[in-house]
mmCIF file of C-alpha atoms in Angstrom:
data_model
loop_
_atom_site.group_PDB
_atom_site.id
_atom_site.type_symbol
_atom_site.label_atom_id
_atom_site.label_comp_id
_atom_site.label_asym_id
_atom_site.label_seq_id
_atom_site.Cartn_x
_atom_site.Cartn_y
_atom_site.Cartn_z
ATOM 1 C CA MET A 1 46.552 85.243 78.437
ATOM 2 C CA GLU A 2 44.214 87.290 80.745
ATOM 3 C CA SER A 3 46.313 86.354 83.845
ATOM 4 C CA ALA A 4 49.295 88.368 82.249
ATOM 5 C CA HIS A 5 47.348 91.548 82.190
ATOM 6 C CA TYR A 6 48.087 94.290 84.608
ATOM 7 C CA PHE A 7 44.429 94.546 85.548
ATOM 8 C CA SER A 8 44.372 90.883 86.694
ATOM 9 C CA ALA A 9 44.122 90.401 90.445
ATOM 10 C CA GLN A 10 47.220 88.021 90.433
ATOM 11 C CA PRO A 11 49.314 88.568 87.321
ATOM 12 C CA ALA A 12 51.327 85.692 85.807
ATOM 13 C CA GLY A 13 54.994 85.364 86.644
ATOM 14 C CA PRO A 14 56.878 85.854 89.862
ATOM 15 C CA PHE A 15 56.376 89.004 92.015
ATOM 16 C CA THR A 16 60.042 90.133 92.015
ATOM 17 C CA ARG A 17 60.670 93.674 93.302
ATOM 18 C CA LYS A 18 63.223 95.852 91.505
ATOM 19 C CA PRO A 19 64.509 99.431 92.028
ATOM 20 C CA LEU A 20 62.820 102.339 90.329
ATOM 21 C CA THR A 21 64.118 105.925 90.306
ATOM 22 C CA VAL A 22 61.592 108.511 89.233
ATOM 23 C CA GLU A 23 60.758 112.233 89.851
ATOM 24 C CA LEU A 24 57.707 112.953 91.833
ATOM 25 C CA ALA A 25 56.591 116.350 93.254
ATOM 26 C CA GLY A 26 59.731 117.816 91.979
ATOM 27 C CA GLU A 27 62.256 115.557 93.542
ATOM 28 C CA THR A 28 64.003 112.176 92.744
ATOM 29 C CA ARG A 29 62.470 109.326 94.522
ATOM 30 C CA HIS A 30 63.888 105.825 94.930
ATOM 31 C CA LEU A 31 61.194 103.248 94.864
ATOM 32 C CA GLN A 32 60.219 99.738 93.975
ATOM 33 C CA THR A 33 58.436 98.162 91.004
ATOM 34 C CA SER A 34 57.821 94.802 89.559
ATOM 35 C CA SER A 35 56.500 93.121 86.395
ATOM 36 C CA GLY A 36 52.887 92.388 85.922
ATOM 37 C CA ILE A 37 51.590 96.044 86.601
ATOM 38 C CA PHE A 38 50.782 99.053 84.506
ATOM 39 C CA SER A 39 54.048 101.092 83.313
ATOM 40 C CA PRO A 40 56.373 99.191 85.631
ATOM 41 C CA ASP A 41 59.554 100.995 84.471
ATOM 42 C CA ALA A 42 58.619 104.704 84.518
ATOM 43 C CA VAL A 43 55.762 107.188 85.015
ATOM 44 C CA ASP A 44 53.743 106.805 81.829
ATOM 45 C CA LYS A 45 52.880 109.691 79.591
ATOM 46 C CA GLY A 46 49.420 110.088 80.658
ATOM 47 C CA THR A 47 50.061 110.137 84.336
ATOM 48 C CA LEU A 48 52.953 112.643 83.657
ATOM 49 C CA ILE A 49 50.497 114.939 81.949
ATOM 50 C CA LEU A 50 47.909 114.623 84.690
ATOM 51 C CA LEU A 51 50.487 115.480 87.491
ATOM 52 C CA SER A 52 51.789 118.457 85.479
ATOM 53 C CA GLU A 53 48.553 119.846 84.437
ATOM 54 C CA VAL A 54 46.093 119.637 87.459
ATOM 55 C CA PRO A 55 45.985 121.917 90.465
ATOM 56 C CA SER A 56 47.170 120.757 93.844
ATOM 57 C CA PRO A 57 44.868 118.372 95.653
ATOM 58 C CA SER A 58 42.661 119.443 98.632
ATOM 59 C CA PRO A 59 45.077 119.922 101.478
ATOM 60 C CA ARG A 60 42.914 118.096 103.980
ATOM 61 C CA GLY A 61 40.242 115.404 103.838
ATOM 62 C CA ASN A 62 40.120 112.351 101.785
ATOM 63 C CA LEU A 63 41.877 112.005 98.423
ATOM 64 C CA LEU A 64 41.480 109.060 95.961
ATOM 65 C CA ASP A 65 43.640 107.595 93.271
ATOM 66 C CA ILE A 66 41.630 105.185 91.052
ATOM 67 C CA GLY A 67 43.918 102.423 89.561
ATOM 68 C CA CYS A 68 47.121 103.155 91.428
ATOM 69 C CA GLY A 69 49.733 100.927 89.641
ATOM 70 C CA TRP A 70 53.010 101.291 91.720
ATOM 71 C CA GLY A 71 51.813 104.437 93.157
ATOM 72 C CA PRO A 72 52.901 107.692 91.240
ATOM 73 C CA ILE A 73 49.571 109.473 91.537
ATOM 74 C CA ALA A 74 48.836 108.495 95.112
ATOM 75 C CA LEU A 75 52.331 109.225 96.209
ATOM 76 C CA THR A 76 52.333 112.759 94.636
ATOM 77 C CA MET A 77 48.990 113.614 96.359
ATOM 78 C CA ALA A 78 50.422 112.506 99.606
ATOM 79 C CA LEU A 79 53.661 114.624 99.055
ATOM 80 C CA LYS A 80 51.514 117.626 98.116
ATOM 81 C CA ALA A 81 49.012 117.247 100.843
ATOM 82 C CA PRO A 82 50.623 115.707 103.885
ATOM 83 C CA HIS A 83 47.665 116.439 106.177
ATOM 84 C CA ALA A 84 45.133 114.616 103.822
ATOM 85 C CA THR A 85 44.359 111.008 103.792
ATOM 86 C CA VAL A 86 45.267 109.332 100.514
ATOM 87 C CA HIS A 87 43.229 106.225 99.426
ATOM 88 C CA ALA A 88 44.636 104.299 96.441
ATOM 89 C CA VAL A 89 42.708 101.463 94.929
ATOM 90 C CA ASP A 90 43.551 98.712 92.370
ATOM 91 C CA VAL A 91 42.385 95.204 91.588
ATOM 92 C CA ASN A 92 45.982 94.072 91.110
ATOM 93 C CA GLU A 93 47.409 92.784 94.275
ATOM 94 C CA ARG A 94 51.010 93.593 93.335
ATOM 95 C CA CYS A 95 49.999 97.249 92.779
ATOM 96 C CA ILE A 96 48.510 97.461 96.256
ATOM 97 C CA ALA A 97 51.669 95.942 97.935
ATOM 98 C CA LEU A 98 54.033 98.078 95.929
ATOM 99 C CA THR A 99 52.114 101.306 96.567
ATOM 100 C CA ASN A 100 52.017 100.615 100.409
ATOM 101 C CA GLU A 101 55.727 99.758 100.237
ATOM 102 C CA ASN A 102 56.724 102.804 98.189
ATOM 103 C CA ALA A 103 54.737 105.060 100.583
ATOM 104 C CA ALA A 104 56.681 103.528 103.527
ATOM 105 C CA LEU A 105 59.955 104.187 101.553
ATOM 106 C CA LEU A 106 59.044 107.809 101.372
ATOM 107 C CA GLY A 107 57.824 108.103 104.970
ATOM 108 C CA LEU A 108 54.199 108.838 103.899
ATOM 109 C CA GLY A 109 51.967 107.491 106.710
ATOM 110 C CA ASN A 110 48.948 109.159 104.937
ATOM 111 C CA VAL A 111 48.663 106.638 102.150
ATOM 112 C CA THR A 112 46.623 103.484 102.212
ATOM 113 C CA ALA A 113 46.311 101.271 99.068
ATOM 114 C CA SER A 114 43.748 98.531 99.044
ATOM 115 C CA LEU A 115 41.300 96.598 97.072
ATOM 116 C CA PRO A 116 38.150 98.706 96.087
ATOM 117 C CA ASP A 117 35.940 96.729 98.471
ATOM 118 C CA GLU A 118 37.979 97.440 101.403
ATOM 119 C CA VAL A 119 37.511 101.220 101.336
ATOM 120 C CA ASP A 120 34.880 102.359 103.759
ATOM 121 C CA PRO A 121 31.797 102.988 101.669
ATOM 122 C CA GLY A 122 30.752 106.007 103.770
ATOM 123 C CA ILE A 123 33.927 107.951 102.719
ATOM 124 C CA GLU A 124 33.523 110.910 100.420
ATOM 125 C CA PHE A 125 36.430 112.253 98.519
ATOM 126 C CA ASP A 126 37.546 115.935 98.303
ATOM 127 C CA THR A 127 39.920 115.289 95.284
ATOM 128 C CA ILE A 128 40.054 112.316 92.866
ATOM 129 C CA TRP A 129 42.978 111.889 90.475
ATOM 130 C CA SER A 130 43.089 109.051 87.897
ATOM 131 C CA ASN A 131 44.564 107.754 84.836
ATOM 132 C CA PRO A 132 41.717 105.342 84.503
ATOM 133 C CA PRO A 133 42.273 101.857 83.025
ATOM 134 C CA ILE A 134 40.602 102.350 79.624
ATOM 135 C CA ARG A 135 41.757 99.018 78.282
ATOM 136 C CA ILE A 136 39.614 96.926 80.896
ATOM 137 C CA GLY A 137 36.748 97.612 78.364
ATOM 138 C CA LYS A 138 33.992 100.046 78.079
ATOM 139 C CA ASP A 139 31.349 98.325 80.400
ATOM 140 C CA GLU A 140 33.985 97.796 83.160
ATOM 141 C CA LEU A 141 35.447 101.215 82.926
ATOM 142 C CA HIS A 142 31.839 102.753 83.089
ATOM 143 C CA SER A 143 31.104 100.715 86.116
ATOM 144 C CA LEU A 144 34.354 101.697 87.775
ATOM 145 C CA LEU A 145 33.778 105.442 87.327
ATOM 146 C CA LEU A 146 30.275 105.191 88.483
ATOM 147 C CA THR A 147 31.521 103.458 91.630
ATOM 148 C CA TRP A 148 33.784 106.292 92.508
ATOM 149 C CA LEU A 149 32.839 109.584 91.030
ATOM 150 C CA PRO A 150 29.503 109.962 92.812
ATOM 151 C CA ARG A 151 31.430 109.677 96.052
ATOM 152 C CA LEU A 152 32.992 113.196 95.407
ATOM 153 C CA ALA A 153 32.246 115.397 98.463
ATOM 154 C CA PRO A 154 30.379 118.577 97.940
ATOM 155 C CA GLY A 155 32.733 121.059 96.120
ATOM 156 C CA GLY A 156 35.080 118.259 95.302
ATOM 157 C CA ASN A 157 36.888 117.722 92.062
ATOM 158 C CA ALA A 158 37.853 114.645 90.038
ATOM 159 C CA TRP A 159 40.616 114.944 87.316
ATOM 160 C CA LEU A 160 40.966 112.247 84.708
ATOM 161 C CA VAL A 161 43.470 111.932 82.011
ATOM 162 C CA VAL A 162 42.313 110.009 78.958
ATOM 163 C CA GLN A 163 43.979 109.589 75.557
ATOM 164 C CA LYS A 164 41.955 111.130 72.635
ATOM 165 C CA ASN A 165 42.102 108.112 70.490
ATOM 166 C CA LEU A 166 41.016 106.000 73.354
ATOM 167 C CA GLY A 167 37.649 107.733 73.544
ATOM 168 C CA ALA A 168 38.237 110.855 75.770
ATOM 169 C CA ASP A 169 35.567 112.902 74.114
ATOM 170 C CA SER A 170 32.901 110.110 74.235
ATOM 171 C CA LEU A 171 33.710 109.457 77.755
ATOM 172 C CA GLN A 172 33.175 113.104 78.638
ATOM 173 C CA ARG A 173 29.784 112.983 77.027
ATOM 174 C CA TRP A 174 28.830 109.789 78.663
ATOM 175 C CA LEU A 175 29.884 111.072 82.101
ATOM 176 C CA ALA A 176 27.880 114.130 81.581
ATOM 177 C CA SER A 177 24.722 112.128 80.786
ATOM 178 C CA GLU A 178 25.113 109.543 83.550
ATOM 179 C CA LEU A 179 25.897 111.830 86.609
ATOM 180 C CA ASP A 180 23.149 113.763 88.133
ATOM 181 C CA GLU A 181 22.587 117.617 87.945
ATOM 182 C CA SER A 182 24.860 118.108 90.873
ATOM 183 C CA PHE A 183 27.899 117.369 88.825
ATOM 184 C CA THR A 184 29.473 119.167 85.929
ATOM 185 C CA VAL A 185 31.744 117.533 83.389
ATOM 186 C CA SER A 186 34.254 119.659 81.410
ATOM 187 C CA ARG A 187 37.425 119.202 79.308
ATOM 188 C CA GLU A 188 39.975 121.359 81.021
ATOM 189 C CA SER A 189 43.115 121.020 78.629
ATOM 190 C CA THR A 190 44.634 118.971 75.845
ATOM 191 C CA SER A 191 48.205 118.039 75.900
ATOM 192 C CA LYS A 192 49.757 115.989 73.145
ATOM 193 C CA SER A 193 47.329 113.123 72.666
ATOM 194 C CA PHE A 194 45.660 113.485 75.985
ATOM 195 C CA ARG A 195 42.535 115.173 77.407
ATOM 196 C CA ILE A 196 42.281 116.239 81.107
ATOM 197 C CA LEU A 197 38.673 115.886 82.168
ATOM 198 C CA ARG A 198 37.335 117.634 85.219
ATOM 199 C CA VAL A 199 34.201 116.369 87.131
ATOM 200 C CA ARG A 200 33.023 118.627 89.838
ATOM 201 C CA LYS A 201 30.408 118.228 92.551
ATOM 202 C CA ALA A 202 28.430 121.307 93.411
ATOM 203 C CA SER A 203 28.878 122.677 96.846
ATOM 204 C CA GLN A 204 25.913 122.221 99.172
ATOM 205 C CA LYS A 205 23.659 125.188 99.235
ATOM 206 C CA GLN A 206 23.204 127.031 102.536
ATOM 207 C CA LEU A 207 19.861 126.157 104.118
#
């Protein structure tokens, strides 16, 4: 049933929190998780590759995690960039609750998880990290990426991890064709069965 999917707003089954111990930003962290979300019992392979391959996020400004799950990407950004503001978005209300609760457990006051529509539409992002939800379907995925990637700040970078057999190369080509000339899209690395794609927004030229 659709209601059981992690990309549902309100997944089926009880929202029962359980402990989760993982390593984030080089240290063991004791967090919370639940059923009805993406990769509830661990940091999934794609996210592990993203976190190990990409450079540190911008130390200041606004950072974004698209599709936050229980929070591994957003929490890592916040740990690595304590002076930045980290925005985490998801359509799954359990993910929003868990990411906010996990940030509180780690004492991270610079993380806010919310529904996409609750993010100030005027904010631009200096860094975007995402393991995008490919399985929501091509049309919804495209709409999601075109909602957020154009909001990169000048000189900003988005880093996406996408499995090769789930269309990483075609997604790279599609992004390059859809984003305007101020953006460049490149494949930065390949690890196991995953690609790391980079979307860069050009810096503003001096007037």
